[in-house]
Tab-separated table of C-alpha atoms in Angstrom:
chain	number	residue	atom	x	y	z
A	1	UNK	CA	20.140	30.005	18.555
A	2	UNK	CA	19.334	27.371	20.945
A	3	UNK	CA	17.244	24.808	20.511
A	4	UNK	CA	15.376	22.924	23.548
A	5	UNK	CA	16.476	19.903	24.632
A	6	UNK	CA	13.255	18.080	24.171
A	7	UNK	CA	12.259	19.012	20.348
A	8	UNK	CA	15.756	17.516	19.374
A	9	UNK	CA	15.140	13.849	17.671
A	10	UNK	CA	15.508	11.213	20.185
A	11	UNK	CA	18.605	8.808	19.671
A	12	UNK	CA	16.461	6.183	18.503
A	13	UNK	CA	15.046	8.416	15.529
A	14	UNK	CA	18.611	9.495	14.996
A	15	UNK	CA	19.265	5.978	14.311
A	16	UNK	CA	16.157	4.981	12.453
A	17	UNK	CA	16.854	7.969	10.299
A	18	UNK	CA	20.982	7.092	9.588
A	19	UNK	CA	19.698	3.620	8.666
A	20	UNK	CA	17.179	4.537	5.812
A	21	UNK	CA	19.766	6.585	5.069
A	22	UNK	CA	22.390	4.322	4.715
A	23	UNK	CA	20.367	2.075	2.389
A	24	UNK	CA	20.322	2.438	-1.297
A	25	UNK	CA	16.933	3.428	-3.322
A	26	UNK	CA	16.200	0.188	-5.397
A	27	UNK	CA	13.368	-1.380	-7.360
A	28	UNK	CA	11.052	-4.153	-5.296
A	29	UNK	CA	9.265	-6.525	-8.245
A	30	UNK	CA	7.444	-8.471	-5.298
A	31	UNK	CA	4.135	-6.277	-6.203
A	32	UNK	CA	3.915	-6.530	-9.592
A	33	UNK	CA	4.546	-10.572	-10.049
A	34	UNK	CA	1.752	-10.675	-7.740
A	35	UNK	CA	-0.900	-7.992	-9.477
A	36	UNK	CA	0.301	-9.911	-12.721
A	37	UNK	CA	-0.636	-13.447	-11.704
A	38	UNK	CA	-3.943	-12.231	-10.037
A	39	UNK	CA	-4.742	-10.583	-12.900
A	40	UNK	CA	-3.899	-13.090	-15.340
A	41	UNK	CA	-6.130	-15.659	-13.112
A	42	UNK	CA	-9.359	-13.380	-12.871
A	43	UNK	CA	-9.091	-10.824	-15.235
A	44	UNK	CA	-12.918	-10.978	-16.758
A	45	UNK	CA	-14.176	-13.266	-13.844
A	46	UNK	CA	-15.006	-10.603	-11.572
A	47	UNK	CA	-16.088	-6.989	-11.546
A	48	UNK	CA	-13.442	-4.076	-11.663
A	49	UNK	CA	-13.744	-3.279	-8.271
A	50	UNK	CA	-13.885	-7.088	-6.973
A	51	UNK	CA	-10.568	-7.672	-8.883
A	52	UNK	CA	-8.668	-4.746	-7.723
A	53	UNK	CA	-9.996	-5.593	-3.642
A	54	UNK	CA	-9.036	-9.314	-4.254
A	55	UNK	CA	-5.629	-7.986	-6.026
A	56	UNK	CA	-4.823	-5.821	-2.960
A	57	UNK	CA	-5.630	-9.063	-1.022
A	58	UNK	CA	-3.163	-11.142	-2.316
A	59	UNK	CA	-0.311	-8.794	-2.701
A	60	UNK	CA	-0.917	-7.968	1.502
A	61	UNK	CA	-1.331	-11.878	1.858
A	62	UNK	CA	2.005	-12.511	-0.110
A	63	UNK	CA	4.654	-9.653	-0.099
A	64	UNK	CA	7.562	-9.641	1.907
A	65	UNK	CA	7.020	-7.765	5.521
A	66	UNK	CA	9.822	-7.082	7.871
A	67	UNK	CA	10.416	-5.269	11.725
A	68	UNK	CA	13.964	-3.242	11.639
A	69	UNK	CA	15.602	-2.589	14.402
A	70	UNK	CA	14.127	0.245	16.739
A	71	UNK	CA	11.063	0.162	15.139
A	72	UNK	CA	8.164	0.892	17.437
A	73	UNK	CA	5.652	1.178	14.231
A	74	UNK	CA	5.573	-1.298	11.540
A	75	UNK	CA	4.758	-1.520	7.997
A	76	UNK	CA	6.728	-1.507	4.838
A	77	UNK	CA	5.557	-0.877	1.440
A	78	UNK	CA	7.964	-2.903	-0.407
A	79	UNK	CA	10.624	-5.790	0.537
A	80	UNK	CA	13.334	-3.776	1.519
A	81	UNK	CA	13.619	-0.429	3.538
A	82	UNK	CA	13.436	2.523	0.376
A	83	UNK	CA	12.550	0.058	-1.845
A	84	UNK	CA	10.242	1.293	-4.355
A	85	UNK	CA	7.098	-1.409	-5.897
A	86	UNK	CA	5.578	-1.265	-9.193
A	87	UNK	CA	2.124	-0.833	-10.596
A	88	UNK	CA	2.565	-2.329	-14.280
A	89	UNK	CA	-1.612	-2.713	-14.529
A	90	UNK	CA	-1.122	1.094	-14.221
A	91	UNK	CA	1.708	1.449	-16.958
A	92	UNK	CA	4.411	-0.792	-17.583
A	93	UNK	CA	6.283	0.150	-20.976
A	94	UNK	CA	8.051	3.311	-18.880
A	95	UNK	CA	9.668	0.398	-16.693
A	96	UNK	CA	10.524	-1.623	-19.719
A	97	UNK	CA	12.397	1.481	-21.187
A	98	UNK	CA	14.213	2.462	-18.296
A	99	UNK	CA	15.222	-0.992	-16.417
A	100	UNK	CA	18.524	-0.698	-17.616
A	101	UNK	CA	19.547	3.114	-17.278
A	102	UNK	CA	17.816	3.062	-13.267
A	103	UNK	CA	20.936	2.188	-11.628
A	104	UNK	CA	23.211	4.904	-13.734
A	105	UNK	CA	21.161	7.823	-14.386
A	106	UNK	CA	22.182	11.453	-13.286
A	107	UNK	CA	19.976	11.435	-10.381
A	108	UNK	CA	17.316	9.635	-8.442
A	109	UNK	CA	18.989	6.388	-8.911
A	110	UNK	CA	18.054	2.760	-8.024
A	111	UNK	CA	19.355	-0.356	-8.033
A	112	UNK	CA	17.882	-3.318	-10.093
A	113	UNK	CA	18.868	-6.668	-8.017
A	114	UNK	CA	19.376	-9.227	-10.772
A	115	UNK	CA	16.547	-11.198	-9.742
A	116	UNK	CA	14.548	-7.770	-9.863
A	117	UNK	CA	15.286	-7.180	-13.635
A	118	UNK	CA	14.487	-10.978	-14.774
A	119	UNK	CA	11.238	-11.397	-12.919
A	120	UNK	CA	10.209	-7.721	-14.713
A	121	UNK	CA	11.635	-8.821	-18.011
A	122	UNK	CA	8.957	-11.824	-17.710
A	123	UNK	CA	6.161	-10.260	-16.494
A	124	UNK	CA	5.892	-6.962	-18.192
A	125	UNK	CA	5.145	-7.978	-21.545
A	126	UNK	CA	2.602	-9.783	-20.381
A	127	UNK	CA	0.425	-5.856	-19.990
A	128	UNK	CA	0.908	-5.059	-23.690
A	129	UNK	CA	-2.833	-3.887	-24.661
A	130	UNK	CA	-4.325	-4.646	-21.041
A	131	UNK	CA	-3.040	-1.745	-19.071
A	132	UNK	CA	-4.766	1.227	-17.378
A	133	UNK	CA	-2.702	3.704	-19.534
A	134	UNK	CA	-3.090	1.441	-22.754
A	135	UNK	CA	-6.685	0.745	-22.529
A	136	UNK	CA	-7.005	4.818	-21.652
A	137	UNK	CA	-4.950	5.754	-24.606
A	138	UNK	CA	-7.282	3.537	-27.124
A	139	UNK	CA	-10.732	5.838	-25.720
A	140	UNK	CA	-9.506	9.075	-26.218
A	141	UNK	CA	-9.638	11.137	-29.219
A	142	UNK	CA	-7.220	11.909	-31.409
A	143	UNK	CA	-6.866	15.706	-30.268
A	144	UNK	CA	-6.886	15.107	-26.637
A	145	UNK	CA	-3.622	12.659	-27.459
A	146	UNK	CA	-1.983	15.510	-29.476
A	147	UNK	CA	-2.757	17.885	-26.940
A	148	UNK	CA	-1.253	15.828	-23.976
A	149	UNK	CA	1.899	15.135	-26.154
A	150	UNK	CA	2.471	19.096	-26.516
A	151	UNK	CA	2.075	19.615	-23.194
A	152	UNK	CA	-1.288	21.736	-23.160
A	153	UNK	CA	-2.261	19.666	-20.226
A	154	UNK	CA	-1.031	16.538	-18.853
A	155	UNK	CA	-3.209	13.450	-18.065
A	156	UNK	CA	-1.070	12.927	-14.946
A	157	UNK	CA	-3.043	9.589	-13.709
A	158	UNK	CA	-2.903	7.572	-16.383
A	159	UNK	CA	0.548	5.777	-14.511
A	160	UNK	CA	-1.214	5.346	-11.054
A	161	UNK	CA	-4.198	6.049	-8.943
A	162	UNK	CA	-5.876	9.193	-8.715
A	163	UNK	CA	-4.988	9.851	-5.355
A	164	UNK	CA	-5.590	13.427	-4.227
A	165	UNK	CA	-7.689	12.497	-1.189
A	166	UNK	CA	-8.028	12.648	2.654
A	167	UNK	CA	-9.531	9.273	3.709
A	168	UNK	CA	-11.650	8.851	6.838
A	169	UNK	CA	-9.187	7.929	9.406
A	170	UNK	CA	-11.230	8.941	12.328
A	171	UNK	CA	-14.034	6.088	11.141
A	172	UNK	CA	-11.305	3.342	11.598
A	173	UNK	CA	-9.667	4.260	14.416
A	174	UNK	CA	-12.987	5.103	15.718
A	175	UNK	CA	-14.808	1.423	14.802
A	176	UNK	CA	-11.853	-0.627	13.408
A	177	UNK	CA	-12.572	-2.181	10.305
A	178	UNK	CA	-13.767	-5.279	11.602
A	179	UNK	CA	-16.832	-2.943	12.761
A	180	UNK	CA	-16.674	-1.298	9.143
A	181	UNK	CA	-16.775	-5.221	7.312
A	182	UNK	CA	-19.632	-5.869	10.066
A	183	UNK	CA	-21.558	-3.200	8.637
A	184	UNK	CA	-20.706	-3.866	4.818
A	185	UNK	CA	-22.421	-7.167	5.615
A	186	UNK	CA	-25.384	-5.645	6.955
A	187	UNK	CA	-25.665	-2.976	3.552
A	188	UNK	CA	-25.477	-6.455	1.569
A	189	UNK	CA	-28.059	-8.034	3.585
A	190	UNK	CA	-30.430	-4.827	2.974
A	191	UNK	CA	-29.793	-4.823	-0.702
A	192	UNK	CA	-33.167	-5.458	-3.024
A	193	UNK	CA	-31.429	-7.589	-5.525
A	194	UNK	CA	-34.474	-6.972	-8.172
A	195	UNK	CA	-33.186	-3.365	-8.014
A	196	UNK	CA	-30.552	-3.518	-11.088
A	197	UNK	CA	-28.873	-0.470	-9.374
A	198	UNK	CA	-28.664	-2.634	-6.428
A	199	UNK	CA	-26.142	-5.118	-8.196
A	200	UNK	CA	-23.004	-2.088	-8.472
A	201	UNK	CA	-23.694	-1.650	-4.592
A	202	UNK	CA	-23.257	-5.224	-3.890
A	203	UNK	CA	-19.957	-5.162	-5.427
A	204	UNK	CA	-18.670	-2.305	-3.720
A	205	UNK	CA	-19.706	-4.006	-0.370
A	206	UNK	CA	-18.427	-7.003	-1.006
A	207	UNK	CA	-15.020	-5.432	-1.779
A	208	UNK	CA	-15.201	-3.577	1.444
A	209	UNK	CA	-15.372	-6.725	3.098
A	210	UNK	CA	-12.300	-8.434	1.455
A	211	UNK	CA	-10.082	-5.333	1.667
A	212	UNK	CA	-11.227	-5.062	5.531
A	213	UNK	CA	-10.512	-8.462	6.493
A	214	UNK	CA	-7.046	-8.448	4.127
A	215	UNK	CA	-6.009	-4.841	5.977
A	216	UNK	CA	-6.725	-7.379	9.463
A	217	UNK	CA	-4.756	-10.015	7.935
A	218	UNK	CA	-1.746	-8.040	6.942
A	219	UNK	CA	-0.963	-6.109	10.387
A	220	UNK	CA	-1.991	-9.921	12.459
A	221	UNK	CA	1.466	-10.975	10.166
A	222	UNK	CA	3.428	-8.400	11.906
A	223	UNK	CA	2.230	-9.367	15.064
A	224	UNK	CA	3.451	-13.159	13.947
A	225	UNK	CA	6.485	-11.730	13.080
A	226	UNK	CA	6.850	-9.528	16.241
A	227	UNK	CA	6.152	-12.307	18.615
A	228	UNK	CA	8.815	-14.386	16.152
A	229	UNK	CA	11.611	-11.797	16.720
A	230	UNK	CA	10.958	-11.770	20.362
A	231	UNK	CA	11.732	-15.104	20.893
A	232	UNK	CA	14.758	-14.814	19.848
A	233	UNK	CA	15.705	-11.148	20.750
A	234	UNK	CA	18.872	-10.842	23.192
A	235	UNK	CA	18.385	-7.410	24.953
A	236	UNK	CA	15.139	-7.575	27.462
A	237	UNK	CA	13.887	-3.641	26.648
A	238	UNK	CA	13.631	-4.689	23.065
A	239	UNK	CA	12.018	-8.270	23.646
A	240	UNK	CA	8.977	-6.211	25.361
A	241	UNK	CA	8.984	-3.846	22.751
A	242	UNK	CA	8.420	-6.381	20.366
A	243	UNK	CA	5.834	-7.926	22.474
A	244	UNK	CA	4.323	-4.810	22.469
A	245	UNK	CA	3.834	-4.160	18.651
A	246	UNK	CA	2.803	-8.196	18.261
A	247	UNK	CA	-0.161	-6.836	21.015
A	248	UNK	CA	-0.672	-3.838	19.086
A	249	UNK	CA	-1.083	-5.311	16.053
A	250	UNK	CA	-3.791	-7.989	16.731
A	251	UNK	CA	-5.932	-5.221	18.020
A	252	UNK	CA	-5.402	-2.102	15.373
A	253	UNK	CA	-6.748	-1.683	12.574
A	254	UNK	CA	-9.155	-4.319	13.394
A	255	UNK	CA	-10.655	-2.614	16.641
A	256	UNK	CA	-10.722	0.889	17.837
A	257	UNK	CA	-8.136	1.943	18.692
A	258	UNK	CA	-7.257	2.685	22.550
A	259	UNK	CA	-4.115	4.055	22.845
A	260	UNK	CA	-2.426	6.870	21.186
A	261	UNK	CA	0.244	4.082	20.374
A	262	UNK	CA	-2.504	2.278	18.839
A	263	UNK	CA	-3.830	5.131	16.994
A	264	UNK	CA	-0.276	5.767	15.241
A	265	UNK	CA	-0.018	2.261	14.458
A	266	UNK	CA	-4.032	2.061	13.198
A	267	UNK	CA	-3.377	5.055	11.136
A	268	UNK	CA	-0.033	3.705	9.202
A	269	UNK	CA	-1.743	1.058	8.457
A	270	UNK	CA	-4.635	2.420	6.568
A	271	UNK	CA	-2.328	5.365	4.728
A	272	UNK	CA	0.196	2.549	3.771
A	273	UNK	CA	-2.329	-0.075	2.356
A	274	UNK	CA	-4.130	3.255	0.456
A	275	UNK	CA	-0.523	3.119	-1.056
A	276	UNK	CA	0.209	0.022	-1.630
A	277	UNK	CA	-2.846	-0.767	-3.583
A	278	UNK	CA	-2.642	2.578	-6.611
A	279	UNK	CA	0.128	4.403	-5.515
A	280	UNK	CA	-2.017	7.628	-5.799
A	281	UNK	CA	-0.517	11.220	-5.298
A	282	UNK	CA	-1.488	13.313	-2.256
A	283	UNK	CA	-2.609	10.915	0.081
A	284	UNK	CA	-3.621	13.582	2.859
A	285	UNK	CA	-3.588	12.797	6.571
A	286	UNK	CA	-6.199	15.437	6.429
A	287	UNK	CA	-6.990	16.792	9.959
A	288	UNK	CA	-4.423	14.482	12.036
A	289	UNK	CA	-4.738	16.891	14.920
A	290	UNK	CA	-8.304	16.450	15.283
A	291	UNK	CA	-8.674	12.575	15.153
A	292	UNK	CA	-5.375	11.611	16.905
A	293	UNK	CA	-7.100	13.605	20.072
């Protein structure tokens, strides 16, 4: 059977795809030393949902971000390509357990750089007691423990974010989320602040905000790093390609989105941050036909 010319990868993807490839699966600790020390800083200073938005803000504001070669959209989840980051104020004894057997198990492999495995060695004792799954296991009964341990049902989240959703895509490609923190500020301008049900609103609007404006942050240091690389890029087709993304990102996800470039870009952006911050299951693109129209 033939196959048509034009639904063969291009040579570029070819190459993008030999690369990742190429590269080893290995464990990225960037994530977690920073969740650990923003934690340790303002655990009990802020509400749960004003920690976790100023958590995501830090580890966006400080983790590692890179442009490979051919890359026409950006965004990595971890330091290195098929690197994989940790969540330890999900779980963290798991990692403790299996540090040392990652690199030589039977499958699904990773490597542990040796800075990797000392920075976790530090850090991860620092969650006995205080993590998701610890604090989850001390509220339930007895016989919902037992029952999870035999397998009668699993309690499958208590190592990462729920997940299982299809966020509203369209809404930031649509109004960019400087136009979604613009009207977060208006909601906490409205709020009657005498209302006691008013107070778990402001909260969740003023976490809007700082996620918003860290999402903006994060994709304006690709464009940094875009411009960066183009200043000292050889070939003249990739020097305007790099110009291009720096362009792209200082207007997506902050703006709508105008292009279908744009749009591609916007979009990774928002599913990669939704990552980065729980690490959820089933992140759905939900109707990608409909809003990348």
């Amino acid at each position: 059977m033939k196959v048509a010319p034009d639904a063969l990868p291009s040579t570029r993807a070819q190459r993008l795809r030999e690369r990742l490839i190429a590269q080893p699966p290995s464990v990225c600790h960037e994530r977690a030393v920073i969740v650990t020390d923003v934690y340790a800083w303002l655990t009990g200073e802020l509400p749960p949902i004003l920690l976790r938005a100023h958590t995501l803000a830090a580890v966006l504001d400080g983790m590692s971000i890179f442009i490979g070669p051919d890359e026409l959209i950006v965004g990595n989840q971890a330091s290195r390509p098929r690197a994989a980051p940790l969540f330890p104020e999900y779980s963290w004894e798991w990692i403790l357990e299996e540090l040392d057997s990652l690199p030589e198990r039977a499958a699904d492999r990773y490597a542990v750089p040796p800075e990797t495995r000392n920075a976790l060695l530090q850090i991860l004792p620092q969650w006995r007691g205080k993590s998701f799954r610890d604090r989850a296991v001390r509220a339930l009964p007895e016989d919902v423990l037992k029952a999870h341990h035999s397998l009668l049902f699993l309690l499958t989240s208590l190592g990462c974010g729920v997940g299982h959703l299809a966020p509203d895509y369209a809404r930031v490609l649509g109004r960019g989320l400087e136009g979604i923190a613009e009207e977060a500020r208006a909601r906490l301008a409205a709020l009657d602040l005498t209302d006691p049900s008013a107070l778990r609103m402001r909260d969740f609007w003023q976490a809007a905000v700082v996620v918003a404006e860290a999402a903006i942050r994060f994709a304006h240091r690709f464009a940094e790093l875009a411009e960066r690389l183009a200043g000292a890029e050889d070939s003249g087709e990739r020097r305007l390609e790099l110009f291009e993304i720096a362009r792209i990102c200082r207007n997506v996800p902050a703006r709508p989105a105008e292009t279908f470039h744009e749009a591609l870009q916007a979009f990774w952006f928002i599913h990669l941050i939704i990552q980065i911050e729980a690490n959820g299951h089933s992140i759905s693109p939900g109707r990608f036909d409909q809003f990348m129209a």
